[in-house]
PDB file of N, CA, C and O in Angstrom:
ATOM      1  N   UNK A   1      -7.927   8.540   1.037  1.00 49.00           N
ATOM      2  CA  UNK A   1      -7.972   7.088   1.124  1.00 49.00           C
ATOM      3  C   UNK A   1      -8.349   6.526  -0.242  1.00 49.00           C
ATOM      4  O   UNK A   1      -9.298   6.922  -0.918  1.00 49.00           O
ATOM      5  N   UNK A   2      -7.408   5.456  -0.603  1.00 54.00           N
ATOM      6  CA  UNK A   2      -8.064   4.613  -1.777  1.00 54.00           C
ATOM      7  C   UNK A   2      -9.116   3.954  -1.578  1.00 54.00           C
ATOM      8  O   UNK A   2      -9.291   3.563  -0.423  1.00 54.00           O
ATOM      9  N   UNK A   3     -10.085   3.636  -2.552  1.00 61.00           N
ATOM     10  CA  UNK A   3     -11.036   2.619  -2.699  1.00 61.00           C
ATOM     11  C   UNK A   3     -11.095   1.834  -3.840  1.00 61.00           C
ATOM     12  O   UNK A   3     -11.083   2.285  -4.986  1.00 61.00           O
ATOM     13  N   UNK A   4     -11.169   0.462  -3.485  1.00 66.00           N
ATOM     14  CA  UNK A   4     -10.957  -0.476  -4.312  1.00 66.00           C
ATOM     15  C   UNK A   4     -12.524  -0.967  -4.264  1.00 66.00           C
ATOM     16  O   UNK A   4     -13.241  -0.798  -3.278  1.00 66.00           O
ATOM     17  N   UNK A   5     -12.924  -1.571  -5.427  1.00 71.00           N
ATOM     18  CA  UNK A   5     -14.382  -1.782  -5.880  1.00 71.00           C
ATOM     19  C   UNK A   5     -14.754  -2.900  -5.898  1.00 71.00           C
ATOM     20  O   UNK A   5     -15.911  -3.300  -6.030  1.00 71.00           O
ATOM     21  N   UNK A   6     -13.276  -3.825  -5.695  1.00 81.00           N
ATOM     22  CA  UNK A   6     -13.685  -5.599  -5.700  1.00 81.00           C
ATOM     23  C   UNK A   6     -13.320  -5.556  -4.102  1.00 81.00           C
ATOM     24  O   UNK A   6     -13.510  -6.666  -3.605  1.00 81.00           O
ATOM     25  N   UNK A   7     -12.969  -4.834  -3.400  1.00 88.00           N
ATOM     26  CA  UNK A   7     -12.539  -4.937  -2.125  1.00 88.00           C
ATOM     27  C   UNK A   7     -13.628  -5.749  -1.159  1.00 88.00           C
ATOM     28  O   UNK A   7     -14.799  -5.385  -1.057  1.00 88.00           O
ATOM     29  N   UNK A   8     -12.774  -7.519  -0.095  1.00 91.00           N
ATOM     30  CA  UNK A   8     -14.383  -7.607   0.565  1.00 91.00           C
ATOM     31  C   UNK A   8     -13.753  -6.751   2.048  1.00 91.00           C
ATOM     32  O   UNK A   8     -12.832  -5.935   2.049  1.00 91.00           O
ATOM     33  N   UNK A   9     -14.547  -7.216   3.236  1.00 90.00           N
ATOM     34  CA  UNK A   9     -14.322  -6.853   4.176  1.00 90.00           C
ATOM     35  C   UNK A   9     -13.368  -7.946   5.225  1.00 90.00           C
ATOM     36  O   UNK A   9     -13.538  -9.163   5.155  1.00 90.00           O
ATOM     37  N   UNK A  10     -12.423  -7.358   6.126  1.00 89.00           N
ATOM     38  CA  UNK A  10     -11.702  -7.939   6.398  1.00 89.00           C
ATOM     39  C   UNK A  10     -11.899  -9.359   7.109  1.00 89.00           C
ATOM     40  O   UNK A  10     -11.026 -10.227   7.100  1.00 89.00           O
ATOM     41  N   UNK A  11     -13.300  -9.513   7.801  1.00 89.00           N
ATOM     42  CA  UNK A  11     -13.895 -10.766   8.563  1.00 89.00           C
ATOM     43  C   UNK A  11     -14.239 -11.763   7.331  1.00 89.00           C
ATOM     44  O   UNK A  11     -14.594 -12.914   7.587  1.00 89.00           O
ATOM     45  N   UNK A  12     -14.127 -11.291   5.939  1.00 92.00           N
ATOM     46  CA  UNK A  12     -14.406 -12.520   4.656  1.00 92.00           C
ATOM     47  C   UNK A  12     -13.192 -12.992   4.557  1.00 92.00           C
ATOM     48  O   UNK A  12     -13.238 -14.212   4.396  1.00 92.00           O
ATOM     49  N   UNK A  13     -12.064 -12.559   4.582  1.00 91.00           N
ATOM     50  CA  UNK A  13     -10.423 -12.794   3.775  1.00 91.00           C
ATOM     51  C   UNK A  13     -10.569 -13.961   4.643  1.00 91.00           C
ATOM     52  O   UNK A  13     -11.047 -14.267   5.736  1.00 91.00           O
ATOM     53  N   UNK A  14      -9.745 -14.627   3.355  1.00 92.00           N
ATOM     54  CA  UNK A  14      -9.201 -16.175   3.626  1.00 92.00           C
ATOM     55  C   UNK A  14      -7.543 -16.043   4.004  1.00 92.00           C
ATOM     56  O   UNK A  14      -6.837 -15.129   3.578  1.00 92.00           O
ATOM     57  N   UNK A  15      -7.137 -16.977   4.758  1.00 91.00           N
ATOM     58  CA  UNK A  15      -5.421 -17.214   4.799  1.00 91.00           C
ATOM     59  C   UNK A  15      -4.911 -17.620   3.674  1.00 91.00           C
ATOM     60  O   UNK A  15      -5.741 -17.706   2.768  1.00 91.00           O
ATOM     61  N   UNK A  16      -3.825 -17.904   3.403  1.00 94.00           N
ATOM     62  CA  UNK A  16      -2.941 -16.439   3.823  1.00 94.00           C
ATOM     63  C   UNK A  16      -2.977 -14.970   3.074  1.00 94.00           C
ATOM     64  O   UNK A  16      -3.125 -14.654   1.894  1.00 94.00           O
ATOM     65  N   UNK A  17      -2.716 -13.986   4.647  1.00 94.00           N
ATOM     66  CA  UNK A  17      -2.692 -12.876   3.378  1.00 94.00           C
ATOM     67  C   UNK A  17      -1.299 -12.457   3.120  1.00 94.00           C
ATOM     68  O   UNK A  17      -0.270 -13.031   3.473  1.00 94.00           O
ATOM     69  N   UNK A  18      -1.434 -11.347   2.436  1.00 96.00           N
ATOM     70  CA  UNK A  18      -0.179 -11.271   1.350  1.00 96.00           C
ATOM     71  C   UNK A  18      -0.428  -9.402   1.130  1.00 96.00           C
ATOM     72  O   UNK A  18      -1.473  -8.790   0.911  1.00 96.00           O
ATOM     73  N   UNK A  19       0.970  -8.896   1.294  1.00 96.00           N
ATOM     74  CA  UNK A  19       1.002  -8.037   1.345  1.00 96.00           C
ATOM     75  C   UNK A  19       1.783  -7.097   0.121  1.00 96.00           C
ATOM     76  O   UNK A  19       3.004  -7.001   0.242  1.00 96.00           O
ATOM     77  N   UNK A  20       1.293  -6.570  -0.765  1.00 96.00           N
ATOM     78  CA  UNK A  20       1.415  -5.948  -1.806  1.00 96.00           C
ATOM     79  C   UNK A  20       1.853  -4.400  -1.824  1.00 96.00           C
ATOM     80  O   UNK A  20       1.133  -3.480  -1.436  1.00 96.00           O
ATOM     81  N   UNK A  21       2.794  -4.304  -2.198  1.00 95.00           N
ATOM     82  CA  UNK A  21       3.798  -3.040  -2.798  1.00 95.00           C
ATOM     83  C   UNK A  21       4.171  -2.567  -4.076  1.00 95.00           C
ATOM     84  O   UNK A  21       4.828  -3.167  -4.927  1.00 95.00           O
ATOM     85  N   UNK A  22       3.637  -1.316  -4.133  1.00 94.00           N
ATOM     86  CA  UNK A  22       3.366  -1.025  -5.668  1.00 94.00           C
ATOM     87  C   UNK A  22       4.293   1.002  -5.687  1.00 94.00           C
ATOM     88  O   UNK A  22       3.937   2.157  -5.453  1.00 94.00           O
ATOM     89  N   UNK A  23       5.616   0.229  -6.144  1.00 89.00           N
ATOM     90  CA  UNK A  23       6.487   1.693  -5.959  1.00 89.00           C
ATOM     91  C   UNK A  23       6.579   1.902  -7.180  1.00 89.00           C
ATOM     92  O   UNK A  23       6.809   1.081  -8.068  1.00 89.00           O
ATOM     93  N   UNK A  24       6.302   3.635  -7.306  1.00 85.00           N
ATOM     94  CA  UNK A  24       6.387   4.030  -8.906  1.00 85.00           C
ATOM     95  C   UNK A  24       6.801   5.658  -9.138  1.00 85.00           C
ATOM     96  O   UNK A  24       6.838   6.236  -8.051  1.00 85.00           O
ATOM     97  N   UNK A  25       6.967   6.119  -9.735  1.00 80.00           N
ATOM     98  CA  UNK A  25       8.229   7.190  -9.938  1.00 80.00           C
ATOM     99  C   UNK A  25       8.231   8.470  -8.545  1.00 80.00           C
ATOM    100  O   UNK A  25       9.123   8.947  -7.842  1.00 80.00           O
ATOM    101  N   UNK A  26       6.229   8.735  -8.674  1.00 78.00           N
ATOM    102  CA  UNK A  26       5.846   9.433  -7.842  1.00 78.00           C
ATOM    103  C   UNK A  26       4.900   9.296  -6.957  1.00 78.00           C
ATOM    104  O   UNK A  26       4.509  10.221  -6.245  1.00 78.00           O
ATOM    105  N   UNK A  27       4.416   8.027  -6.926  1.00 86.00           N
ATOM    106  CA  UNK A  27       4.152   7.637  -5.199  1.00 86.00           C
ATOM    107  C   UNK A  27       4.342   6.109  -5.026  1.00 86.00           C
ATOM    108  O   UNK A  27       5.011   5.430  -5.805  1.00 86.00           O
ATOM    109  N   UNK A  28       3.904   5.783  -4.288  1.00 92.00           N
ATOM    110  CA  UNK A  28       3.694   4.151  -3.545  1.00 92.00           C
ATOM    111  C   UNK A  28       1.890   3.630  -3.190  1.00 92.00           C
ATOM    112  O   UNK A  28       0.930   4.170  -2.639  1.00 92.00           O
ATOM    113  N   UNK A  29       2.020   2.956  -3.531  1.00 93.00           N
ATOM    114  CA  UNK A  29       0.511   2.243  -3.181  1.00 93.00           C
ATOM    115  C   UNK A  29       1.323   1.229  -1.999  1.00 93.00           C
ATOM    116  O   UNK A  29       2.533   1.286  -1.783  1.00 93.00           O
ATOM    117  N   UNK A  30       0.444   0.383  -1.365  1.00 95.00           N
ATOM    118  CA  UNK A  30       0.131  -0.616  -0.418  1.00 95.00           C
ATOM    119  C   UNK A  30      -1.314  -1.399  -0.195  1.00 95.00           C
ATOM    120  O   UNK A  30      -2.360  -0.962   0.284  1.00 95.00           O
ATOM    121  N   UNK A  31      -1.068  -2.402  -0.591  1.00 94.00           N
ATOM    122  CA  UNK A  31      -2.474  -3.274  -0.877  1.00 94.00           C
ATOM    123  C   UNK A  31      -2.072  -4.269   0.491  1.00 94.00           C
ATOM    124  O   UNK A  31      -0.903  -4.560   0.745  1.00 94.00           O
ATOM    125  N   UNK A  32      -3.406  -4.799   1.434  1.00 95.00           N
ATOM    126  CA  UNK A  32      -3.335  -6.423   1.566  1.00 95.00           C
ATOM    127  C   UNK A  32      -4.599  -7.052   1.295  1.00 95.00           C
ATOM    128  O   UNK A  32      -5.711  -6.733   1.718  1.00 95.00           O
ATOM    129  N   UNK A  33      -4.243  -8.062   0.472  1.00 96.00           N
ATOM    130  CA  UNK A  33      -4.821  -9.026  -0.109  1.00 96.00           C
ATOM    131  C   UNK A  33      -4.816 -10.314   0.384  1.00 96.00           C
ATOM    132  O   UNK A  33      -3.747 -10.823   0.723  1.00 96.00           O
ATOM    133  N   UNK A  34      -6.345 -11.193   0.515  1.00 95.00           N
ATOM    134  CA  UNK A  34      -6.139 -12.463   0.774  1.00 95.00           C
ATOM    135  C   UNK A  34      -6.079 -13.580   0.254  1.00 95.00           C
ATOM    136  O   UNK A  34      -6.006 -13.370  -0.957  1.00 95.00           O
ATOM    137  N   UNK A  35      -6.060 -15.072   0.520  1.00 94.00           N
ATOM    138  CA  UNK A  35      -5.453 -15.780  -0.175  1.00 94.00           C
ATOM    139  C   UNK A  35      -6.195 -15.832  -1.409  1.00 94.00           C
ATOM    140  O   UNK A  35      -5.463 -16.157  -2.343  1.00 94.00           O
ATOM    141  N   UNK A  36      -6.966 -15.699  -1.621  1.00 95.00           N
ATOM    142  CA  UNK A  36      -7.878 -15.559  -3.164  1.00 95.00           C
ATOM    143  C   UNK A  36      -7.787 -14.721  -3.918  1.00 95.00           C
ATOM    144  O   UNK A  36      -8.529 -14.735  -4.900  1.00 95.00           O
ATOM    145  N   UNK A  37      -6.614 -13.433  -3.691  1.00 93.00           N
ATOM    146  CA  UNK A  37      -6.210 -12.603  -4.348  1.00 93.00           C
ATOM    147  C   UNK A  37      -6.888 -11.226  -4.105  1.00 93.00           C
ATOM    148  O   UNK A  37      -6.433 -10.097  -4.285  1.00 93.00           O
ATOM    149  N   UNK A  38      -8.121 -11.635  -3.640  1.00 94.00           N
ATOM    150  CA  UNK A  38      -8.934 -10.442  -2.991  1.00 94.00           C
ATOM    151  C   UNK A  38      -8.791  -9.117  -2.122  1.00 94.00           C
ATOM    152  O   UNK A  38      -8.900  -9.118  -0.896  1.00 94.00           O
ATOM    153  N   UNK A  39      -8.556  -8.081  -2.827  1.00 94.00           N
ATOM    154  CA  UNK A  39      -8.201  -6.693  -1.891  1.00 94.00           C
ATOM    155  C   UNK A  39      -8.882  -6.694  -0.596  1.00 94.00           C
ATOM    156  O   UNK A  39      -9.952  -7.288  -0.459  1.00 94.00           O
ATOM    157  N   UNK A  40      -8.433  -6.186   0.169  1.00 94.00           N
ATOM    158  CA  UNK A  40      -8.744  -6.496   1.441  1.00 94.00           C
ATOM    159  C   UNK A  40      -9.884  -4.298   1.720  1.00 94.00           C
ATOM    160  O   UNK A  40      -9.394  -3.258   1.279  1.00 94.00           O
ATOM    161  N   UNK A  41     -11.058  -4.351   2.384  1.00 91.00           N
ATOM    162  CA  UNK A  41     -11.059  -2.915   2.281  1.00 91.00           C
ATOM    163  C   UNK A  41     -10.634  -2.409   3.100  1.00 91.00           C
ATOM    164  O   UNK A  41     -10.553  -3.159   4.073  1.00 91.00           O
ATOM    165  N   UNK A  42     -10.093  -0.963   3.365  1.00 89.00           N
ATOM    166  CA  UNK A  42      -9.669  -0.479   4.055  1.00 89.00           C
ATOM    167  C   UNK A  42      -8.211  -0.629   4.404  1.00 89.00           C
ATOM    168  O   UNK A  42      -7.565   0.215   5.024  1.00 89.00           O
ATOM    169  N   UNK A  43      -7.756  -1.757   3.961  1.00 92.00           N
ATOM    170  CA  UNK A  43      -6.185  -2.117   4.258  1.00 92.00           C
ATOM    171  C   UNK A  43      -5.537  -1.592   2.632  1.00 92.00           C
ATOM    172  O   UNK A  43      -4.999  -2.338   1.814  1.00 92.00           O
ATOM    173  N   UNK A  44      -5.728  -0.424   2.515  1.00 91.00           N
ATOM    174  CA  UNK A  44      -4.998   0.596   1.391  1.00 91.00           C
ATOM    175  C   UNK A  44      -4.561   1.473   1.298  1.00 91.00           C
ATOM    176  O   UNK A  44      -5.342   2.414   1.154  1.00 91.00           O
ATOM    177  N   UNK A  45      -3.230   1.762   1.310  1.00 93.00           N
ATOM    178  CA  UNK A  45      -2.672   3.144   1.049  1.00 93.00           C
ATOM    179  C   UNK A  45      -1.761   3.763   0.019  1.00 93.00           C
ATOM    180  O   UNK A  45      -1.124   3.269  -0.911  1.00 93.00           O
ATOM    181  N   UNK A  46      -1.894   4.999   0.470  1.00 91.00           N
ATOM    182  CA  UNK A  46      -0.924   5.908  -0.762  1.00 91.00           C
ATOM    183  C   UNK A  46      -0.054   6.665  -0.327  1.00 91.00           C
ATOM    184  O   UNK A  46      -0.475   7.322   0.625  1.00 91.00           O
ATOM    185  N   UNK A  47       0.854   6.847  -0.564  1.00 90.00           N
ATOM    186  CA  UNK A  47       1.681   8.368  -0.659  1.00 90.00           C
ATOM    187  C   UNK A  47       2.577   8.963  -1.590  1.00 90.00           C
ATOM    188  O   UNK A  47       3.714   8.623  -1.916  1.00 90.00           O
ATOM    189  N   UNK A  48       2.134   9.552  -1.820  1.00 86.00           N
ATOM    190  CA  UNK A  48       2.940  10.546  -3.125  1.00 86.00           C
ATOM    191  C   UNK A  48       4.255  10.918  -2.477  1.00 86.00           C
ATOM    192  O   UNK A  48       4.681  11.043  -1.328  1.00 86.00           O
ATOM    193  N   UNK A  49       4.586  11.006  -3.365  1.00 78.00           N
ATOM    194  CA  UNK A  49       6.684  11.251  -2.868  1.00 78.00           C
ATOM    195  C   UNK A  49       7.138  12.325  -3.815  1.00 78.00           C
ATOM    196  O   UNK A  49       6.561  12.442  -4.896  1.00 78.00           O
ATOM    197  N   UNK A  50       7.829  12.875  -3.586  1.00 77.00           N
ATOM    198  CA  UNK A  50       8.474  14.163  -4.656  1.00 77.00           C
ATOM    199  C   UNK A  50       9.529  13.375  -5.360  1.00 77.00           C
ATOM    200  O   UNK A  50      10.336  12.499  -5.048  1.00 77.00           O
ATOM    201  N   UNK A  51       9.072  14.296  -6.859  1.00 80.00           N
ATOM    202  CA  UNK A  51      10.141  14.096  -8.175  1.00 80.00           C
ATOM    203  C   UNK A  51      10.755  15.003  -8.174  1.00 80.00           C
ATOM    204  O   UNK A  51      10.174  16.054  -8.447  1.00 80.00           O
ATOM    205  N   UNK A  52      12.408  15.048  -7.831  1.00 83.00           N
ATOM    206  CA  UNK A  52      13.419  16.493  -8.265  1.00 83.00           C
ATOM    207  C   UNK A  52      13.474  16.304  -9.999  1.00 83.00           C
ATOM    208  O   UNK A  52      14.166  15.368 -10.398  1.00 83.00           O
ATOM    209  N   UNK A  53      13.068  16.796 -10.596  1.00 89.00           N
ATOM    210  CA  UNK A  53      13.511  17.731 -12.082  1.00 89.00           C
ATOM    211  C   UNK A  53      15.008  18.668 -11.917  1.00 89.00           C
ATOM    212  O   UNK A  53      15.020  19.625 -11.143  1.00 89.00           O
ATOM    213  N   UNK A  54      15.863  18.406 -12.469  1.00 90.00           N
ATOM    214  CA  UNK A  54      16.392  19.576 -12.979  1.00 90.00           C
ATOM    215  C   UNK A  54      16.577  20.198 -14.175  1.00 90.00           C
ATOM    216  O   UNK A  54      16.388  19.487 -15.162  1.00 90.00           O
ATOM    217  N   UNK A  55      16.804  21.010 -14.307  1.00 92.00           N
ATOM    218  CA  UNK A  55      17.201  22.235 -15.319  1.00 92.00           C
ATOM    219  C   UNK A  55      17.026  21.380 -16.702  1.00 92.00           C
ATOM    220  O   UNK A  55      16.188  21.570 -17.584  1.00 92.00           O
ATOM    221  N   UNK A  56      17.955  20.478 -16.651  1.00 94.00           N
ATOM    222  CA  UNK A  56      18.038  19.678 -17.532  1.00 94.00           C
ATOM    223  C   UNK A  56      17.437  18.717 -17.915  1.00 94.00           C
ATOM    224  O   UNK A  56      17.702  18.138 -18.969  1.00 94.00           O
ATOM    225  N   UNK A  57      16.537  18.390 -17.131  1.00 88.00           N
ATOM    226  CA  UNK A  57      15.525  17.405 -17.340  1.00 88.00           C
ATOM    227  C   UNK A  57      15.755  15.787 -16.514  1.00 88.00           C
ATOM    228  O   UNK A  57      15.025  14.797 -16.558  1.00 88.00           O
ATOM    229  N   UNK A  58      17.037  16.000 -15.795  1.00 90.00           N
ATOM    230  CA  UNK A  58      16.978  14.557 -14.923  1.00 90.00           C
ATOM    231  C   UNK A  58      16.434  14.692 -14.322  1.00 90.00           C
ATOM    232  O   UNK A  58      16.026  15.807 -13.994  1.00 90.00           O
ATOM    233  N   UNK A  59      16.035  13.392 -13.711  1.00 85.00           N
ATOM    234  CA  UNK A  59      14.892  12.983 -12.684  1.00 85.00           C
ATOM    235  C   UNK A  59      15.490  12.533 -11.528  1.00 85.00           C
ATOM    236  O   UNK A  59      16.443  11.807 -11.810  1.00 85.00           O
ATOM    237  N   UNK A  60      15.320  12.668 -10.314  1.00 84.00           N
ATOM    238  CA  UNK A  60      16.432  11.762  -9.375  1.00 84.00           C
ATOM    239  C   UNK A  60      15.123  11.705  -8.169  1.00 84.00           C
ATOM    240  O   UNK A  60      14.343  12.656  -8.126  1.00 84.00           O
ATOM    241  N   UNK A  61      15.003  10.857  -7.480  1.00 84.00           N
ATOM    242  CA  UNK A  61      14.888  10.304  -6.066  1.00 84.00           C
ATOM    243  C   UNK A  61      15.875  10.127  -4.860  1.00 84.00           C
ATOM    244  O   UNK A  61      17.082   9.887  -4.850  1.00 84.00           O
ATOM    245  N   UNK A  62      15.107  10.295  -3.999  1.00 85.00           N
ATOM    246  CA  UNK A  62      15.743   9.896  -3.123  1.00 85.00           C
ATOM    247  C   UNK A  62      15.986   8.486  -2.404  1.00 85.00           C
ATOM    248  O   UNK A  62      14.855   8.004  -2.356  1.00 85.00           O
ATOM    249  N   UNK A  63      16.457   8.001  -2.094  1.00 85.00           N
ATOM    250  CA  UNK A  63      16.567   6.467  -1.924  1.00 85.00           C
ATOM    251  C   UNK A  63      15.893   5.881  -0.368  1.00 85.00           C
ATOM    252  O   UNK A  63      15.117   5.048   0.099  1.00 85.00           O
ATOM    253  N   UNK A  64      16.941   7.130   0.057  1.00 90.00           N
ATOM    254  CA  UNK A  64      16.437   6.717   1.801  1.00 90.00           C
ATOM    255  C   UNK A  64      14.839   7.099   2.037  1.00 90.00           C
ATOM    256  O   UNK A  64      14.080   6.429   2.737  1.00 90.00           O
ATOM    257  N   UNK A  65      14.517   8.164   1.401  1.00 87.00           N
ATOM    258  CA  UNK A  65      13.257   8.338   1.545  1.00 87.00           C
ATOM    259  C   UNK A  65      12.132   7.458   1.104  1.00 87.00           C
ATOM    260  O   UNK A  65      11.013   7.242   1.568  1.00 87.00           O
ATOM    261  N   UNK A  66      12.840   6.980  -0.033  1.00 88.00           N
ATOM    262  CA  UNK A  66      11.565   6.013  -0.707  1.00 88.00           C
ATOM    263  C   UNK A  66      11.793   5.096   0.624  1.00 88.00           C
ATOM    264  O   UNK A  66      10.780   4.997   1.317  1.00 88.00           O
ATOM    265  N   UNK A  67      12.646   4.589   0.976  1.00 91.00           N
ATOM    266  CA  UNK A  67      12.304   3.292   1.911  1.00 91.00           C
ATOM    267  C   UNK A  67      12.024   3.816   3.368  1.00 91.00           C
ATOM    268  O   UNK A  67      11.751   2.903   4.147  1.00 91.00           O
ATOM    269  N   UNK A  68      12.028   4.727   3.763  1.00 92.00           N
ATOM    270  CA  UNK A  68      10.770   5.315   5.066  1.00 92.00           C
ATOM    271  C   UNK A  68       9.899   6.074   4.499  1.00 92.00           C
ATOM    272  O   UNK A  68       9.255   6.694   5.346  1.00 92.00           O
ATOM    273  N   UNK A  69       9.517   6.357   3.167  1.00 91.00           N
ATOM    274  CA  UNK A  69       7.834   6.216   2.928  1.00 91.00           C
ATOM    275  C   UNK A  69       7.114   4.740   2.688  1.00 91.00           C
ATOM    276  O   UNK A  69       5.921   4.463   2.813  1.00 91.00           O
ATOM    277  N   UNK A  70       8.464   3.688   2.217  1.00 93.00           N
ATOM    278  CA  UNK A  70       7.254   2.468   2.008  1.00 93.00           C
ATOM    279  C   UNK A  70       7.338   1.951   3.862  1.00 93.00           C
ATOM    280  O   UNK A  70       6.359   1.591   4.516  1.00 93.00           O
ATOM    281  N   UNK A  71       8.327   2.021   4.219  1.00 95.00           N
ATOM    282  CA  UNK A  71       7.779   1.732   5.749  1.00 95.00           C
ATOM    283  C   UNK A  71       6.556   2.196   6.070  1.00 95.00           C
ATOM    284  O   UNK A  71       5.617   1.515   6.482  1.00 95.00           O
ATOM    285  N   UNK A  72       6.574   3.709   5.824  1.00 95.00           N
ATOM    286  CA  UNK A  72       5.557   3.857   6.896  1.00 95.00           C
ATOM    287  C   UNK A  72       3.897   3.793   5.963  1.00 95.00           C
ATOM    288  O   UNK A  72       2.754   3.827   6.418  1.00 95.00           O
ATOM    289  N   UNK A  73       4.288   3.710   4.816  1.00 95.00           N
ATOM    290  CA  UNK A  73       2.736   3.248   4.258  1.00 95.00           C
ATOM    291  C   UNK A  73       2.731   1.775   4.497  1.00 95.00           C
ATOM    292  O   UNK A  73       1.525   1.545   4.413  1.00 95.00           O
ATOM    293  N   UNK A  74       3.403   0.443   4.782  1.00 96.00           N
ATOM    294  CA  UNK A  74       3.424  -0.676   5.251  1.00 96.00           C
ATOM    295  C   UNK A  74       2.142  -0.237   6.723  1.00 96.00           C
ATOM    296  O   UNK A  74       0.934  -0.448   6.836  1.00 96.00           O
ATOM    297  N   UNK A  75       3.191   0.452   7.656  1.00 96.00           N
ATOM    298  CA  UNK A  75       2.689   0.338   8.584  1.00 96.00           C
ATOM    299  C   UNK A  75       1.354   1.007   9.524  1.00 96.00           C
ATOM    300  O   UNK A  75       1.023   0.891  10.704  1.00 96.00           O
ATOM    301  N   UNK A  76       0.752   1.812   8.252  1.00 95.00           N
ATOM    302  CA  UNK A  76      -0.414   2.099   8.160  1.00 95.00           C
ATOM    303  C   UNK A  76      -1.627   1.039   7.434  1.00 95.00           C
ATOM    304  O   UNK A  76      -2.855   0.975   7.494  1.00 95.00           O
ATOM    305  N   UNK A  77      -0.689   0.369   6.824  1.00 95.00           N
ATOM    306  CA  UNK A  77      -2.044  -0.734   5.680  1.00 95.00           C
ATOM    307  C   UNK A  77      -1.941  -1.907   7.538  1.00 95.00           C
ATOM    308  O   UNK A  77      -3.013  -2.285   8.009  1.00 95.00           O
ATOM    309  N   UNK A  78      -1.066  -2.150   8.022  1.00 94.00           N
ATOM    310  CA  UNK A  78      -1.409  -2.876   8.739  1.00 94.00           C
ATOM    311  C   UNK A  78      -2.090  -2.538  10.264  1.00 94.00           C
ATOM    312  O   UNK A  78      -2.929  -3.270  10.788  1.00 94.00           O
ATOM    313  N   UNK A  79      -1.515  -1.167  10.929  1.00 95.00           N
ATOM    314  CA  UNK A  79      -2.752  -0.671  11.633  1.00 95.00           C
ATOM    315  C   UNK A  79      -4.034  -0.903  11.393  1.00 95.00           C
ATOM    316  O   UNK A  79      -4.826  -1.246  12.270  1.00 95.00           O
ATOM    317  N   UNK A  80      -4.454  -0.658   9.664  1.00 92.00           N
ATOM    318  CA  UNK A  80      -5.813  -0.456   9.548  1.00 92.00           C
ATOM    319  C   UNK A  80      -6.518  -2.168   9.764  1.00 92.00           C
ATOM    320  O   UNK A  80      -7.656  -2.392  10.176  1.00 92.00           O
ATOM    321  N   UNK A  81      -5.674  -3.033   9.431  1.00 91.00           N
ATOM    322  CA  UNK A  81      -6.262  -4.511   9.301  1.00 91.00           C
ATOM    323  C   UNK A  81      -6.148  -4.847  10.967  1.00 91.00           C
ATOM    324  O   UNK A  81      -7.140  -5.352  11.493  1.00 91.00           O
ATOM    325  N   UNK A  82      -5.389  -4.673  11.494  1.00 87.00           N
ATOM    326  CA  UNK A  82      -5.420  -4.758  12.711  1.00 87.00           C
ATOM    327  C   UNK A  82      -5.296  -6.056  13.460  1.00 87.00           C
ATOM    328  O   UNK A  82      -4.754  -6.775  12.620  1.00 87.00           O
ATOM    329  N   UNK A  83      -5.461  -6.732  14.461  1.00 75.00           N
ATOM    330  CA  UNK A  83      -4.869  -8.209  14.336  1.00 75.00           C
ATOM    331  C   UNK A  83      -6.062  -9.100  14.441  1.00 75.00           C
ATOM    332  O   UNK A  83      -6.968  -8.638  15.135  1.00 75.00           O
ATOM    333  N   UNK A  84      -6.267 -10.275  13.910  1.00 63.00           N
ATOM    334  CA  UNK A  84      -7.159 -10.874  13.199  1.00 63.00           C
ATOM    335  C   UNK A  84      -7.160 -11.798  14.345  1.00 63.00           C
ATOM    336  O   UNK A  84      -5.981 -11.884  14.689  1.00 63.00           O
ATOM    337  N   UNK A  85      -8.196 -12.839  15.427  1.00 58.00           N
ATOM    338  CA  UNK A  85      -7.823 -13.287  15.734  1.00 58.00           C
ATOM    339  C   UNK A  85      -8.300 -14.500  15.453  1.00 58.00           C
ATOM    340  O   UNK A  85      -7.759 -15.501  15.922  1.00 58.00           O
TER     341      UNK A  85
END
């Protein structure tokens, strides 16, 4: 689990929140943040994704995969926030 250090707790966040995606060669983050820009705690995730290398030194991804790993790290940052009422 990430931990964020400015993070408040989810009963402080102000409306609206806003949900943050951070895709990068070899994993994905997932932030939600509220309207003050404020990391939300516990509503954070990660997952590392595999880099193919070949022989030659290209790099390739997979496409479909990146977009059912950011699904399903989406849908873990929002399990954890859970519904606000």
């Amino acid at each position: 689990m990430l931990r964020e250090p400015l993070a408040i707790p989810l009963r402080d966040a102000r409306s609206p929140m806003v949900l943050a995606i951070d895709i990068g060669t070899s994993g994905l983050r997932v932030f939600l943040f509220d309207g003050r820009a404020r990391p939300i705690a516990h509503c954070i995730a990660h997952a590392d994704r595999p880099l193919r290398i070949s022989a030659d030194g290209e790099a390739t991804v997979d496409a479909d995969e990146r977009v059912r790993a950011a699904c399903a790290t989406i849908d873990v940052v929002l399990a954890k926030a859970g519904r606000r009422e």
